[in-house]
Amino acid sequence: MRAKNINLNCIYHITLGRNEVLGEVVAETENGWEVRLMASDKVIKVNNEERFLRKARTISTINEEAPVTPPAEPVNEQGMSSLNAAHRVLIEIGTPLNVRQIADAVRERGYAPNLNGKTPQATISSSIQREIARKESESRFYKAGKGLYAAVECRQQ
């Protein structure tokens, strides 16, 4: 990967010692980049573009020029799927949440009225984890920390 292909607000697979980790590029410096590790929120300096293995996804930024819009699926009397409802809630709130908070927000907003079983958070959790595992970098979600999930809106920069 070339240095000109490394953009701010993007998540990359980065080598850290012998390990491969996910990190978000938060700033560009004279000698390289400052990268926030997704697992620990620690900010490290990366001076060599060879440590960037491949792009994972682009994090959307909320600004006046490009407002974040919820998914196109309309809410009807039957509601939407729990996965689409979770994505819509995470886009609207804009911060990572745990599955219990996601389930509570989905029910409060009435997006998925059929999500009324004994363990709605387990339904949402398994749906999100399954999408992340199957779609990998194309997933609408990413794991933002231990027990926390966030929505991704991909935009080409």
JSON list of C-alpha atoms in Angstrom, two decimals, residues 20-131:
[
{"chain": "A", "resi": 20, "resn": "GLU", "atom": "CA", "xyz": [-2.40, -8.01, 12.66]},
{"chain": "A", "resi": 21, "resn": "VAL", "atom": "CA", "xyz": [-4.71, -5.46, 14.29]},
{"chain": "A", "resi": 22, "resn": "LEU", "atom": "CA", "xyz": [-7.36, -2.98, 13.22]},
{"chain": "A", "resi": 23, "resn": "GLY", "atom": "CA", "xyz": [-6.52, 0.69, 13.56]},
{"chain": "A", "resi": 24, "resn": "GLU", "atom": "CA", "xyz": [-8.19, 3.95, 12.57]},
{"chain": "A", "resi": 25, "resn": "VAL", "atom": "CA", "xyz": [-5.96, 6.66, 11.09]},
{"chain": "A", "resi": 26, "resn": "VAL", "atom": "CA", "xyz": [-6.74, 9.75, 13.19]},
{"chain": "A", "resi": 27, "resn": "ALA", "atom": "CA", "xyz": [-3.99, 12.17, 12.12]},
{"chain": "A", "resi": 28, "resn": "GLU", "atom": "CA", "xyz": [-1.19, 12.58, 9.64]},
{"chain": "A", "resi": 29, "resn": "THR", "atom": "CA", "xyz": [2.19, 13.72, 10.96]},
{"chain": "A", "resi": 30, "resn": "GLU", "atom": "CA", "xyz": [5.44, 14.76, 9.27]},
{"chain": "A", "resi": 31, "resn": "ASN", "atom": "CA", "xyz": [6.90, 11.27, 9.58]},
{"chain": "A", "resi": 32, "resn": "GLY", "atom": "CA", "xyz": [3.78, 9.13, 9.26]},
{"chain": "A", "resi": 33, "resn": "TRP", "atom": "CA", "xyz": [0.40, 8.69, 10.91]},
{"chain": "A", "resi": 34, "resn": "GLU", "atom": "CA", "xyz": [-1.25, 8.50, 14.29]},
{"chain": "A", "resi": 35, "resn": "VAL", "atom": "CA", "xyz": [-3.41, 5.39, 14.49]},
{"chain": "A", "resi": 36, "resn": "ARG", "atom": "CA", "xyz": [-6.01, 4.56, 17.17]},
{"chain": "A", "resi": 37, "resn": "LEU", "atom": "CA", "xyz": [-6.11, 0.84, 17.81]},
{"chain": "A", "resi": 38, "resn": "MET", "atom": "CA", "xyz": [-9.71, -0.41, 17.69]},
{"chain": "A", "resi": 39, "resn": "ALA", "atom": "CA", "xyz": [-9.28, -2.99, 20.45]},
{"chain": "A", "resi": 40, "resn": "SER", "atom": "CA", "xyz": [-7.70, -0.77, 23.09]},
{"chain": "A", "resi": 41, "resn": "ASP", "atom": "CA", "xyz": [-8.26, 2.87, 21.97]},
{"chain": "A", "resi": 42, "resn": "LYS", "atom": "CA", "xyz": [-4.50, 3.39, 22.35]},
{"chain": "A", "resi": 43, "resn": "VAL", "atom": "CA", "xyz": [-2.98, 5.83, 19.86]},
{"chain": "A", "resi": 44, "resn": "ILE", "atom": "CA", "xyz": [0.29, 4.74, 18.26]},
{"chain": "A", "resi": 45, "resn": "LYS", "atom": "CA", "xyz": [2.60, 6.32, 15.69]},
{"chain": "A", "resi": 46, "resn": "VAL", "atom": "CA", "xyz": [3.12, 4.46, 12.43]},
{"chain": "A", "resi": 47, "resn": "ASN", "atom": "CA", "xyz": [6.07, 5.74, 10.41]},
{"chain": "A", "resi": 48, "resn": "ASN", "atom": "CA", "xyz": [6.23, 3.06, 7.70]},
{"chain": "A", "resi": 49, "resn": "GLU", "atom": "CA", "xyz": [3.44, 2.55, 5.15]},
{"chain": "A", "resi": 50, "resn": "GLU", "atom": "CA", "xyz": [4.47, -1.12, 4.80]},
{"chain": "A", "resi": 51, "resn": "ARG", "atom": "CA", "xyz": [2.77, -1.76, 8.15]},
{"chain": "A", "resi": 52, "resn": "PHE", "atom": "CA", "xyz": [-0.58, -0.94, 6.50]},
{"chain": "A", "resi": 53, "resn": "LEU", "atom": "CA", "xyz": [-1.66, -4.26, 5.03]},
{"chain": "A", "resi": 54, "resn": "ARG", "atom": "CA", "xyz": [-5.09, -3.50, 3.57]},
{"chain": "A", "resi": 55, "resn": "LYS", "atom": "CA", "xyz": [-8.06, -1.23, 4.05]},
{"chain": "A", "resi": 56, "resn": "ALA", "atom": "CA", "xyz": [-10.84, -2.57, 6.25]},
{"chain": "A", "resi": 57, "resn": "ARG", "atom": "CA", "xyz": [-13.43, 0.20, 5.90]},
{"chain": "A", "resi": 58, "resn": "THR", "atom": "CA", "xyz": [-14.11, 3.92, 5.93]},
{"chain": "A", "resi": 59, "resn": "ILE", "atom": "CA", "xyz": [-15.64, 5.55, 8.99]},
{"chain": "A", "resi": 60, "resn": "SER", "atom": "CA", "xyz": [-18.19, 8.20, 8.16]},
{"chain": "A", "resi": 61, "resn": "THR", "atom": "CA", "xyz": [-17.84, 11.60, 9.69]},
{"chain": "A", "resi": 62, "resn": "ILE", "atom": "CA", "xyz": [-20.87, 13.67, 10.53]},
{"chain": "A", "resi": 63, "resn": "ASN", "atom": "CA", "xyz": [-20.73, 17.15, 9.07]},
{"chain": "A", "resi": 64, "resn": "GLU", "atom": "CA", "xyz": [-23.04, 19.67, 7.46]},
{"chain": "A", "resi": 65, "resn": "GLU", "atom": "CA", "xyz": [-21.87, 18.90, 3.92]},
{"chain": "A", "resi": 66, "resn": "ALA", "atom": "CA", "xyz": [-22.71, 15.19, 4.02]},
{"chain": "A", "resi": 67, "resn": "PRO", "atom": "CA", "xyz": [-25.37, 14.40, 6.62]},
{"chain": "A", "resi": 68, "resn": "VAL", "atom": "CA", "xyz": [-25.75, 10.80, 7.69]},
{"chain": "A", "resi": 69, "resn": "THR", "atom": "CA", "xyz": [-29.02, 9.37, 6.45]},
{"chain": "A", "resi": 70, "resn": "PRO", "atom": "CA", "xyz": [-30.75, 6.32, 7.89]},
{"chain": "A", "resi": 71, "resn": "PRO", "atom": "CA", "xyz": [-31.21, 3.20, 5.74]},
{"chain": "A", "resi": 72, "resn": "ALA", "atom": "CA", "xyz": [-33.81, 3.43, 2.99]},
{"chain": "A", "resi": 73, "resn": "GLU", "atom": "CA", "xyz": [-36.07, 0.73, 4.42]},
{"chain": "A", "resi": 74, "resn": "PRO", "atom": "CA", "xyz": [-39.31, 2.40, 5.52]},
{"chain": "A", "resi": 75, "resn": "VAL", "atom": "CA", "xyz": [-40.90, 1.59, 8.84]},
{"chain": "A", "resi": 76, "resn": "ASN", "atom": "CA", "xyz": [-44.33, 0.01, 8.36]},
{"chain": "A", "resi": 77, "resn": "GLU", "atom": "CA", "xyz": [-46.80, -1.59, 10.76]},
{"chain": "A", "resi": 78, "resn": "GLN", "atom": "CA", "xyz": [-44.80, -4.85, 10.74]},
{"chain": "A", "resi": 79, "resn": "GLY", "atom": "CA", "xyz": [-41.54, -2.99, 11.36]},
{"chain": "A", "resi": 80, "resn": "MET", "atom": "CA", "xyz": [-38.18, -3.91, 9.94]},
{"chain": "A", "resi": 81, "resn": "SER", "atom": "CA", "xyz": [-35.79, -6.74, 10.64]},
{"chain": "A", "resi": 82, "resn": "SER", "atom": "CA", "xyz": [-33.90, -6.57, 13.92]},
{"chain": "A", "resi": 83, "resn": "LEU", "atom": "CA", "xyz": [-30.62, -6.22, 12.03]},
{"chain": "A", "resi": 84, "resn": "ASN", "atom": "CA", "xyz": [-31.84, -3.29, 9.91]},
{"chain": "A", "resi": 85, "resn": "ALA", "atom": "CA", "xyz": [-33.37, -1.69, 12.99]},
{"chain": "A", "resi": 86, "resn": "ALA", "atom": "CA", "xyz": [-30.08, -2.04, 14.88]},
{"chain": "A", "resi": 87, "resn": "HIS", "atom": "CA", "xyz": [-28.20, -0.45, 11.97]},
{"chain": "A", "resi": 88, "resn": "ARG", "atom": "CA", "xyz": [-30.66, 2.43, 11.81]},
{"chain": "A", "resi": 89, "resn": "VAL", "atom": "CA", "xyz": [-30.38, 3.07, 15.57]},
{"chain": "A", "resi": 90, "resn": "LEU", "atom": "CA", "xyz": [-26.57, 3.01, 15.47]},
{"chain": "A", "resi": 91, "resn": "ILE", "atom": "CA", "xyz": [-26.53, 5.46, 12.52]},
{"chain": "A", "resi": 92, "resn": "GLU", "atom": "CA", "xyz": [-28.96, 7.82, 14.28]},
{"chain": "A", "resi": 93, "resn": "ILE", "atom": "CA", "xyz": [-27.15, 7.74, 17.63]},
{"chain": "A", "resi": 94, "resn": "GLY", "atom": "CA", "xyz": [-23.69, 7.85, 16.07]},
{"chain": "A", "resi": 95, "resn": "THR", "atom": "CA", "xyz": [-21.76, 6.25, 18.93]},
{"chain": "A", "resi": 96, "resn": "PRO", "atom": "CA", "xyz": [-20.92, 2.62, 19.73]},
{"chain": "A", "resi": 97, "resn": "LEU", "atom": "CA", "xyz": [-23.47, 0.85, 21.94]},
{"chain": "A", "resi": 98, "resn": "ASN", "atom": "CA", "xyz": [-23.73, -2.52, 23.61]},
{"chain": "A", "resi": 99, "resn": "VAL", "atom": "CA", "xyz": [-26.47, -4.91, 22.47]},
{"chain": "A", "resi": 100, "resn": "ARG", "atom": "CA", "xyz": [-28.74, -4.19, 25.42]},
{"chain": "A", "resi": 101, "resn": "GLN", "atom": "CA", "xyz": [-28.66, -0.46, 24.62]},
{"chain": "A", "resi": 102, "resn": "ILE", "atom": "CA", "xyz": [-29.30, -1.22, 20.94]},
{"chain": "A", "resi": 103, "resn": "ALA", "atom": "CA", "xyz": [-32.28, -3.46, 21.78]},
{"chain": "A", "resi": 104, "resn": "ASP", "atom": "CA", "xyz": [-33.73, -0.83, 24.14]},
{"chain": "A", "resi": 105, "resn": "ALA", "atom": "CA", "xyz": [-33.37, 1.92, 21.51]},
{"chain": "A", "resi": 106, "resn": "VAL", "atom": "CA", "xyz": [-34.97, -0.27, 18.81]},
{"chain": "A", "resi": 107, "resn": "ARG", "atom": "CA", "xyz": [-37.98, -0.95, 21.04]},
{"chain": "A", "resi": 108, "resn": "GLU", "atom": "CA", "xyz": [-38.29, 2.69, 22.18]},
{"chain": "A", "resi": 109, "resn": "ARG", "atom": "CA", "xyz": [-38.34, 3.92, 18.59]},
{"chain": "A", "resi": 110, "resn": "GLY", "atom": "CA", "xyz": [-40.75, 1.19, 17.47]},
{"chain": "A", "resi": 111, "resn": "TYR", "atom": "CA", "xyz": [-38.58, 0.06, 14.56]},
{"chain": "A", "resi": 112, "resn": "ALA", "atom": "CA", "xyz": [-39.04, -3.66, 15.19]},
{"chain": "A", "resi": 113, "resn": "PRO", "atom": "CA", "xyz": [-42.29, -4.33, 17.07]},
{"chain": "A", "resi": 114, "resn": "ASN", "atom": "CA", "xyz": [-41.77, -8.06, 16.50]},
{"chain": "A", "resi": 115, "resn": "LEU", "atom": "CA", "xyz": [-38.62, -7.91, 18.67]},
{"chain": "A", "resi": 116, "resn": "ASN", "atom": "CA", "xyz": [-40.46, -8.78, 21.86]},
{"chain": "A", "resi": 117, "resn": "GLY", "atom": "CA", "xyz": [-39.06, -12.16, 22.89]},
{"chain": "A", "resi": 118, "resn": "LYS", "atom": "CA", "xyz": [-37.34, -13.01, 26.15]},
{"chain": "A", "resi": 119, "resn": "THR", "atom": "CA", "xyz": [-33.85, -12.13, 24.89]},
{"chain": "A", "resi": 120, "resn": "PRO", "atom": "CA", "xyz": [-33.99, -9.48, 22.16]},
{"chain": "A", "resi": 121, "resn": "GLN", "atom": "CA", "xyz": [-30.38, -8.50, 22.88]},
{"chain": "A", "resi": 122, "resn": "ALA", "atom": "CA", "xyz": [-29.28, -12.08, 22.03]},
{"chain": "A", "resi": 123, "resn": "THR", "atom": "CA", "xyz": [-31.15, -11.86, 18.72]},
{"chain": "A", "resi": 124, "resn": "ILE", "atom": "CA", "xyz": [-29.47, -8.58, 17.83]},
{"chain": "A", "resi": 125, "resn": "SER", "atom": "CA", "xyz": [-26.06, -9.73, 19.04]},
{"chain": "A", "resi": 126, "resn": "SER", "atom": "CA", "xyz": [-26.10, -12.92, 17.00]},
{"chain": "A", "resi": 127, "resn": "SER", "atom": "CA", "xyz": [-27.36, -11.08, 13.90]},
{"chain": "A", "resi": 128, "resn": "ILE", "atom": "CA", "xyz": [-24.63, -8.45, 14.11]},
{"chain": "A", "resi": 129, "resn": "GLN", "atom": "CA", "xyz": [-21.88, -11.00, 14.80]},
{"chain": "A", "resi": 130, "resn": "ARG", "atom": "CA", "xyz": [-23.07, -13.18, 11.93]},
{"chain": "A", "resi": 131, "resn": "GLU", "atom": "CA", "xyz": [-23.01, -10.24, 9.50]}
]
